[in-house]
XYZ file of C-alpha atoms in Angstrom:
566
model
C 0.000 0.000 0.000
C 1.090 3.611 -0.655
C -0.365 7.007 0.198
C -3.086 8.012 0.782
C -4.406 6.193 3.876
C -8.179 5.915 4.425
C -9.497 5.339 7.945
C -11.221 6.908 10.937
C -8.777 9.436 12.494
C -8.354 7.634 15.820
C -7.303 4.491 13.921
C -4.635 6.184 11.804
C -1.206 5.629 13.303
C 1.729 7.930 12.644
C 3.847 4.817 12.103
C 1.545 3.825 9.217
C 1.901 7.271 7.623
C 5.688 7.006 7.916
C 5.677 3.550 6.338
C 3.402 4.508 3.427
C 5.335 7.745 2.861
C 8.522 5.680 2.490
C 6.856 3.327 0.013
C 5.523 6.273 -2.011
C 8.572 8.549 -2.092
C 11.420 6.131 -1.272
C 12.710 8.324 1.558
C 12.013 9.023 5.217
C 9.665 11.929 6.058
C 11.288 14.804 7.914
C 11.039 15.089 11.693
C 8.985 18.242 11.118
C 6.507 16.269 8.979
C 6.212 13.485 11.557
C 5.490 15.981 14.337
C 2.900 17.694 12.127
C 1.113 14.367 11.588
C 1.007 13.744 15.344
C -0.469 17.181 16.077
C -2.946 17.069 13.181
C -4.294 13.646 14.089
C -4.592 14.723 17.720
C -6.702 17.723 16.613
C -9.046 15.479 14.595
C -9.449 13.104 17.540
C -10.208 16.049 19.852
C -12.813 17.173 17.353
C -14.512 13.787 17.658
C -14.297 13.054 13.950
C -15.678 9.539 13.634
C -16.009 9.187 9.848
C -13.358 7.914 7.405
C -10.873 10.487 6.171
C -8.422 10.369 3.266
C -5.021 11.258 4.714
C -2.178 12.630 2.557
C -3.909 12.605 -0.845
C -1.334 13.196 -3.647
C -2.219 16.137 -5.924
C 0.244 16.834 -8.754
C 3.356 16.170 -6.700
C 2.018 17.734 -3.494
C -0.300 16.287 -0.832
C -3.545 17.467 0.732
C -3.497 16.780 4.489
C -7.040 15.434 4.973
C -9.986 15.008 2.609
C -13.586 14.172 3.633
C -16.020 12.881 0.997
C -19.742 12.160 0.959
C -21.772 11.129 -2.098
C -21.279 14.241 -4.221
C -19.228 16.736 -2.201
C -15.948 16.869 -0.368
C -13.945 18.995 2.044
C -10.176 19.539 1.844
C -8.661 20.311 5.248
C -5.169 21.810 5.253
C -3.551 21.684 8.695
C -1.025 24.263 9.914
C 0.793 24.164 13.239
C 2.284 27.652 13.030
C 2.019 29.964 16.019
C 2.704 33.337 14.388
C 1.519 34.098 10.873
C 2.052 37.237 8.812
C 0.763 37.658 5.246
C 3.453 38.605 2.702
C 1.407 38.473 -0.525
C -1.091 36.270 -2.383
C 1.490 33.498 -2.611
C 3.379 33.472 0.701
C 3.134 34.081 4.431
C 5.808 34.415 7.085
C 5.163 31.563 9.520
C 7.245 31.342 12.696
C 10.010 33.290 10.950
C 10.046 31.223 7.729
C 8.535 31.883 4.309
C 5.777 29.376 3.549
C 3.071 29.127 0.922
C -0.045 31.104 1.832
C -2.381 28.411 3.247
C -5.438 29.981 1.593
C -3.683 29.930 -1.787
C -2.620 26.337 -1.115
C -6.060 24.980 -0.195
C -7.662 26.895 -3.090
C -5.101 25.351 -5.426
C -5.925 21.851 -4.181
C -9.707 22.196 -4.439
C -9.569 23.715 -7.938
C -7.254 20.987 -9.211
C -9.628 18.386 -7.756
C -12.712 20.124 -9.165
C -11.339 20.776 -12.658
C -8.918 17.935 -13.292
C -9.870 14.899 -11.164
C -11.939 12.047 -12.552
C -14.114 11.496 -9.415
C -16.694 14.184 -10.219
C -16.837 15.183 -6.533
C -17.144 18.944 -5.915
C -14.789 20.167 -3.221
C -14.590 23.046 -0.782
C -11.686 23.760 1.531
C -10.744 25.071 4.975
C -7.496 25.799 6.780
C -7.037 24.559 10.348
C -4.495 26.619 12.311
C -4.347 24.558 15.474
C -1.492 26.428 17.205
C -2.098 29.990 15.999
C -1.616 32.801 18.528
C -1.569 35.762 16.158
C -3.922 35.011 13.280
C -4.085 37.675 10.545
C -7.065 38.235 8.277
C -6.915 35.584 5.579
C -9.101 35.290 2.438
C -10.460 31.836 3.294
C -12.164 30.036 6.134
C -9.700 29.375 8.980
C -10.612 27.113 11.921
C -8.844 27.075 15.285
C -11.437 25.224 17.412
C -11.967 21.425 17.110
C -15.699 21.885 17.660
C -15.962 24.195 14.659
C -14.241 21.613 12.440
C -16.620 18.942 13.726
C -19.599 21.153 12.835
C -18.185 21.814 9.358
C -17.807 18.095 8.653
C -21.248 17.286 10.071
C -22.807 19.417 7.306
C -21.880 16.685 4.844
C -23.806 13.469 4.315
C -22.394 10.171 5.605
C -19.380 9.063 3.536
C -20.073 7.065 0.393
C -17.424 4.273 0.224
C -17.650 4.197 -3.578
C -16.984 7.937 -3.874
C -14.129 7.694 -1.398
C -12.662 4.976 -3.607
C -13.227 7.147 -6.711
C -11.203 9.957 -5.121
C -8.405 7.696 -3.882
C -8.027 5.708 -7.097
C -9.119 8.315 -9.622
C -6.834 10.107 -12.065
C -5.931 13.710 -12.735
C -6.382 14.833 -16.334
C -5.645 18.336 -17.612
C -8.858 19.122 -19.458
C -7.471 22.108 -21.354
C -3.881 22.701 -22.314
C -2.271 25.851 -20.975
C -2.337 27.284 -24.510
C -6.108 26.726 -24.717
C -6.638 28.262 -21.278
C -4.660 31.367 -22.255
C -6.644 31.691 -25.460
C -9.964 31.589 -23.580
C -8.925 34.048 -20.842
C -6.428 36.400 -22.488
C -8.397 39.596 -21.780
C -8.596 38.978 -18.029
C -5.054 37.731 -17.371
C -3.232 41.026 -17.041
C -5.451 42.452 -14.291
C -5.199 39.604 -11.790
C -3.311 36.726 -13.335
C -2.536 34.871 -10.117
C -6.172 34.632 -9.016
C -7.488 33.717 -12.463
C -4.901 30.976 -12.949
C -5.592 29.696 -9.431
C -9.372 29.703 -9.875
C -9.146 27.470 -12.964
C -6.804 24.879 -11.455
C -3.545 26.390 -12.711
C -2.276 27.482 -9.294
C 1.377 27.197 -8.317
C 3.013 24.597 -6.090
C 4.906 25.746 -2.992
C 8.262 25.715 -4.828
C 6.793 27.602 -7.778
C 5.114 30.180 -5.512
C 8.363 30.796 -3.598
C 10.212 31.319 -6.881
C 7.628 33.850 -8.133
C 7.763 35.728 -4.835
C 11.570 35.842 -4.781
C 11.805 37.114 -8.361
C 9.235 39.861 -7.759
C 10.902 40.752 -4.460
C 14.278 41.144 -6.223
C 12.623 43.508 -8.716
C 11.007 45.580 -5.968
C 14.325 45.865 -4.113
C 16.246 46.933 -7.229
C 18.593 43.940 -7.039
C 20.850 42.708 -9.827
C 20.033 38.992 -9.769
C 20.063 35.849 -11.882
C 17.728 32.888 -11.321
C 18.478 29.461 -12.814
C 15.362 27.280 -12.866
C 15.735 23.651 -13.863
C 12.617 21.621 -14.531
C 11.892 18.419 -16.397
C 9.092 18.033 -18.898
C 5.720 18.833 -17.338
C 7.135 20.553 -14.232
C 5.390 23.858 -14.956
C 8.291 25.984 -16.249
C 6.143 27.752 -18.821
C 3.318 28.268 -16.295
C 5.763 29.987 -13.905
C 7.281 32.022 -16.746
C 3.847 33.262 -17.847
C 2.838 34.011 -14.239
C 5.976 36.141 -13.857
C 5.256 37.871 -17.169
C 1.745 38.846 -16.077
C 2.860 39.849 -12.565
C 5.762 41.934 -13.883
C 3.559 43.774 -16.362
C 0.884 44.327 -13.711
C 3.536 45.959 -11.503
C 4.505 48.243 -14.441
C 7.961 46.736 -14.902
C 9.403 46.439 -18.398
C 9.031 42.681 -18.728
C 9.947 40.409 -21.638
C 9.365 36.680 -22.133
C 11.931 35.370 -24.628
C 12.051 32.187 -26.713
C 14.042 30.607 -29.526
C 11.168 28.355 -30.646
C 9.397 30.443 -33.299
C 6.384 28.094 -33.336
C 5.736 28.538 -29.607
C 6.548 32.250 -29.685
C 4.185 32.979 -32.574
C 1.418 30.942 -30.953
C 1.743 32.863 -27.670
C 1.942 36.219 -29.492
C -1.214 35.396 -31.427
C -3.063 34.392 -28.255
C -1.763 37.180 -25.994
C -2.045 40.003 -28.515
C -3.740 42.317 -25.925
C -0.441 42.438 -24.015
C 1.401 43.940 -26.980
C 3.907 42.182 -29.216
C 6.959 43.654 -27.484
C 6.399 41.558 -24.355
C 7.120 38.225 -26.094
C 10.306 38.181 -28.150
C 12.923 35.940 -29.703
C 16.113 35.625 -27.710
C 17.955 34.483 -30.852
C 17.076 35.505 -34.408
C 20.327 34.918 -36.286
C 20.119 38.557 -37.418
C 21.468 40.147 -34.242
C 18.309 41.692 -32.777
C 17.123 38.981 -30.383
C 17.034 39.699 -26.655
C 20.206 37.614 -26.255
C 21.961 39.118 -29.275
C 24.172 42.194 -29.574
C 21.719 44.407 -31.478
C 18.980 44.414 -28.824
C 18.727 47.829 -27.119
C 15.267 47.987 -25.496
C 15.149 48.873 -21.781
C 14.060 45.926 -19.640
C 13.669 45.279 -15.918
C 12.705 41.601 -15.912
C 13.646 39.187 -18.693
C 12.424 35.584 -18.714
C 14.228 33.080 -20.950
C 12.047 29.998 -21.448
C 13.504 26.870 -23.128
C 16.922 28.371 -22.297
C 18.670 25.019 -22.845
C 18.592 25.894 -26.561
C 20.850 28.939 -26.119
C 24.266 29.048 -27.757
C 27.250 30.136 -25.653
C 27.166 33.618 -27.191
C 23.460 33.928 -26.295
C 24.175 33.046 -22.661
C 26.979 35.616 -22.394
C 24.794 38.412 -23.781
C 21.643 37.305 -21.916
C 23.478 37.753 -18.616
C 23.759 41.477 -19.402
C 20.019 41.945 -19.972
C 17.675 43.431 -17.378
C 18.080 43.884 -13.672
C 16.584 40.463 -12.979
C 17.078 37.504 -15.301
C 15.336 34.121 -15.076
C 16.540 31.148 -17.141
C 14.173 28.152 -17.393
C 15.963 25.076 -18.751
C 16.002 21.300 -19.104
C 19.275 19.860 -20.391
C 17.484 16.741 -21.634
C 15.714 18.904 -24.235
C 18.846 20.137 -26.062
C 18.212 19.356 -29.754
C 21.133 20.705 -31.851
C 24.893 20.398 -31.477
C 25.666 24.049 -30.669
C 22.959 24.454 -28.027
C 24.784 25.104 -24.766
C 22.113 25.832 -22.146
C 23.533 23.751 -19.319
C 23.840 24.515 -15.633
C 27.629 24.711 -15.892
C 27.498 27.261 -18.704
C 24.890 29.418 -16.979
C 26.989 29.505 -13.814
C 30.145 30.217 -15.813
C 28.732 33.414 -17.321
C 26.264 34.446 -14.583
C 25.990 38.080 -13.590
C 24.910 39.368 -10.167
C 23.747 37.153 -7.345
C 22.670 33.689 -8.502
C 19.798 31.674 -7.049
C 19.048 28.151 -8.278
C 15.682 26.397 -8.197
C 14.594 22.923 -9.235
C 10.915 22.474 -10.080
C 10.163 18.908 -9.092
C 6.375 18.681 -9.198
C 5.036 16.899 -12.249
C 2.151 18.967 -13.538
C 1.340 17.722 -17.025
C 2.456 14.077 -17.195
C 2.108 11.325 -14.669
C 5.365 10.925 -12.723
C 5.407 7.172 -13.304
C 5.219 7.722 -17.049
C 7.983 10.350 -17.034
C 10.244 8.048 -15.044
C 9.523 5.174 -17.430
C 10.395 7.336 -20.467
C 13.655 8.493 -18.878
C 14.580 4.910 -18.017
C 13.633 3.748 -21.507
C 15.881 6.251 -23.274
C 18.779 6.300 -20.876
C 19.626 2.598 -20.766
C 17.646 1.471 -17.730
C 14.506 0.262 -19.473
C 11.875 -1.573 -17.479
C 8.471 -3.145 -17.954
C 5.708 -0.538 -18.008
C 3.583 -0.496 -14.858
C 0.953 1.984 -13.630
C 1.994 4.619 -16.173
C -1.082 6.726 -15.491
C -1.727 7.426 -19.180
C -2.617 5.265 -22.186
C 0.441 4.157 -24.177
C -0.248 2.035 -27.236
C 1.834 0.687 -30.135
C 0.257 0.329 -33.588
C 1.606 -2.050 -36.250
C 0.027 -0.056 -39.054
C 0.224 3.700 -39.587
C -3.387 3.810 -40.792
C -4.584 2.250 -37.527
C -2.740 4.872 -35.472
C -4.213 7.723 -37.491
C -7.690 6.183 -37.238
C -7.442 5.828 -33.446
C -6.104 9.355 -33.082
C -8.848 10.718 -35.303
C -11.438 9.532 -32.747
C -9.952 11.825 -30.091
C -11.094 15.411 -29.919
C -7.860 16.938 -28.606
C -5.055 15.288 -30.563
C -1.848 16.045 -32.425
C 0.662 14.217 -34.599
C 4.440 14.515 -34.134
C 7.001 12.947 -36.444
C 10.745 12.334 -36.224
C 12.367 15.121 -38.258
C 15.372 13.236 -39.613
C 14.524 11.449 -42.838
C 13.067 14.367 -44.787
C 14.669 17.777 -44.846
C 11.544 19.695 -43.883
C 11.481 21.935 -46.938
C 8.154 23.098 -48.277
C 5.887 20.470 -49.859
C 8.035 17.570 -48.625
C 5.928 14.774 -47.183
C 6.767 12.841 -44.052
C 4.444 9.931 -44.764
C 3.795 8.790 -48.325
C 6.200 8.439 -51.219
C 8.767 10.757 -49.566
C 9.959 8.042 -47.171
C 10.958 4.737 -48.722
C 9.531 2.532 -45.966
C 5.968 3.494 -46.943
C 6.321 2.788 -50.669
C 5.300 -0.865 -50.375
C 2.663 -0.321 -47.700
C -1.009 0.260 -48.235
C -0.820 3.866 -47.007
C -4.044 5.668 -47.820
C -3.030 9.036 -46.445
C -0.247 11.493 -47.103
C 1.011 13.561 -44.197
C 2.819 16.848 -44.826
C 5.039 18.822 -42.489
C 3.584 21.844 -40.776
C 5.723 24.545 -42.316
C 4.773 28.159 -41.608
C 5.669 29.079 -37.998
C 3.589 32.271 -38.167
C 0.408 30.817 -39.656
C 0.178 27.036 -39.533
C 1.697 26.328 -36.116
C -0.326 28.900 -34.088
C -3.574 27.561 -35.549
C -2.483 23.938 -35.085
C -1.654 24.218 -31.367
C -4.401 26.645 -30.333
C -7.206 24.389 -31.607
C -8.193 20.914 -30.413
C -9.367 19.046 -33.509
C -6.072 19.188 -35.386
C -5.773 18.069 -39.010
C -3.982 14.705 -39.007
C -2.809 15.303 -42.573
C -0.321 17.692 -40.957
C 2.579 16.682 -38.751
C 4.634 18.700 -36.248
C 8.384 18.237 -35.997
C 10.221 18.018 -32.678
C 11.077 21.707 -33.072
C 7.396 22.523 -33.351
C 6.356 20.252 -30.488
C 8.627 21.636 -27.763
C 6.550 23.604 -25.265
C 3.180 22.310 -26.492
C 0.840 19.525 -25.409
C -2.430 17.812 -26.339
C -4.598 15.228 -24.619
C -3.525 12.542 -27.107
C -0.301 12.550 -29.102
C 0.604 10.319 -32.014
C 4.359 9.829 -32.428
C 5.914 8.476 -35.627
C 9.186 6.936 -34.423
C 11.682 7.013 -37.291
C 14.596 4.794 -38.273
C 17.132 7.162 -36.761
C 17.071 5.928 -33.126
C 16.907 2.132 -33.161
C 17.146 -0.679 -30.598
C 19.705 -3.400 -31.234
C 20.157 -4.785 -27.736
C 20.935 -1.195 -26.776
C 20.217 2.182 -28.352
C 22.017 2.898 -31.630
C 21.692 5.413 -34.427
C 21.305 4.927 -38.155
C 23.150 7.942 -39.621
C 22.256 7.011 -43.223
C 18.600 8.071 -42.837
C 19.288 11.371 -41.060
C 18.878 14.390 -43.343
C 18.016 17.060 -40.751
C 20.260 20.028 -41.592
C 18.869 22.510 -39.043
C 21.878 24.118 -37.381
C 24.219 23.890 -40.373
C 27.571 22.431 -39.321
C 26.041 21.721 -35.905
C 23.057 19.861 -37.375
C 22.101 16.335 -36.432
C 23.009 15.203 -39.955
C 26.592 16.441 -39.680
C 27.067 15.248 -36.100
C 25.715 11.774 -36.927
C 28.502 11.356 -39.497
C 31.277 12.632 -37.203
C 30.325 11.817 -33.601
C 27.825 9.002 -33.114
C 27.875 9.276 -29.319
C 26.869 12.940 -29.386
C 24.249 12.269 -32.075
C 22.826 9.494 -29.881
C 22.479 11.925 -26.960
C 20.683 14.447 -29.175
C 18.323 11.796 -30.550
C 17.411 10.632 -27.059
C 16.611 14.237 -26.131
C 14.420 14.573 -29.224
C 12.400 11.462 -28.444
C 12.106 12.550 -24.809
C 10.448 15.759 -26.062
C 8.132 13.936 -28.450
C 7.112 11.244 -25.967
C 6.213 13.753 -23.233
C 3.672 15.922 -25.073
C 0.595 13.781 -24.326
C -1.598 14.410 -21.277
C -3.900 11.374 -21.466
C -2.318 9.168 -24.084
C 0.637 8.529 -26.398
C 0.113 6.444 -29.537
C 3.224 5.065 -31.257
C 4.060 3.825 -34.740
C 7.584 2.546 -35.424
C 9.257 2.557 -38.820
C 11.802 0.046 -37.483
C 10.477 -3.402 -36.605
C 13.131 -4.240 -34.009
C 12.506 -1.049 -32.070
C 8.755 -1.612 -32.231
C 9.047 -5.144 -30.864
C 11.293 -4.003 -28.003
C 8.886 -1.251 -26.875
C 5.867 -3.484 -27.412
C 7.363 -6.083 -25.083
C 7.921 -3.467 -22.357
C 4.282 -2.388 -22.665
C 2.730 -5.860 -22.657
C 1.644 -5.604 -18.995
C -0.231 -2.333 -19.503
C -4.010 -2.408 -20.016
């Protein structure tokens, strides 16, 4: 058994919570956490709570303390043992001398994620219990200090429904709308009160994310010269934090810029967020010298946010460190795609300007953590049988079957390995352009999405995407859909271990640093880049990833690993 635990409070033992925590997270809980469990359970027993409670319910990498459920409704109870509390802002409080997430923000974040993204269908409310508070400030949510009041609040609910309790415990979280879709639907309201709007729709920040936002804004307010390095794997919420900082910076009247290299993502965001003005979202590298991280950029800026910063060249990093008073670099080294991309922790530290603060965003927001771990193990030589992946992963023997299955999904997209065709206009990915399809009964031709200003913004900001069009890895980075179809090429192949087939690689993006050139000169480096590319492609799906393999050996290997999945 792993967390959560379901039982009547007086039957829940701290030892059981410790044991299940270890099984869930493979580490011991802190002494502070153990003491908090003791005090919280004691409060519930004092309150005379005699109905089953869900203890330590995981929610996107965090945990709700206690959850009560009847047939249709539920109550999230967040317990705090702080004595002295002082509100800092919407995100944080000072609690017993330490910065902590604002408990009202935290409980609101939990209930909105449960209400919008959980499969149970239960509608939740939330309260904060401050069982040790001496100086309690005015907080924008219901705060309980008396056990009797908590008892009365729980008594308002019907007797627990065991089936609904089970639905909550064993249900799944699914992001119903991608962040891009959410921005498109709410673009006119975001600038005025971004934090509350994002929170109210289930896009609230985790404690680590909230602390980062507060520290960046605090550095701006204090006039500090500071650099933030923010590492986060796929689905950890880097872009959500970057956009939150963009909206907050603009709302505070700071000159704020969000910078990208990915022209597909940049043009999509510019199209959606047009009310903010085009100057707020810019390229950091253009190749013509006028990007934010290039020598010709002269605009005044207070806060500059570099998303997908792993794709920076060394010269971009050196110049970027001179931009703005406060600089934030969001990066993931496992998403470096081309040979001259140098956005690594070591390089950022080498050229950093001002004080440097490092953050690691660990919460998995988009993908299930089990699936992300399985993908990392698959690509980096520690492959294992698939188990409890949390999303649907399916291999198709025929390309037509994959496209047919994907076509039945409302929110879907198709991504193809960009190695065997050069990506120039009118070149097909599937059809006569690739030799492997010539002798197959392929009844559809799939063309590359080409125009980053027209085709890509429309493709990613709508749900029912045309499956006659295919995104490359360059056009998939930073995006997601509920269901993703991935055409796995003949470039990265399994032969008892991962190997590359340089003869089929024609991708010339990057010139002398392209995958094509590197594959001929340095197979080990090309292999690293290919693994990064497939990591990007395999982590775009929220509910499902459908796979078609052009190489039979690779297909059979992956199919065997997935044979235990439903």
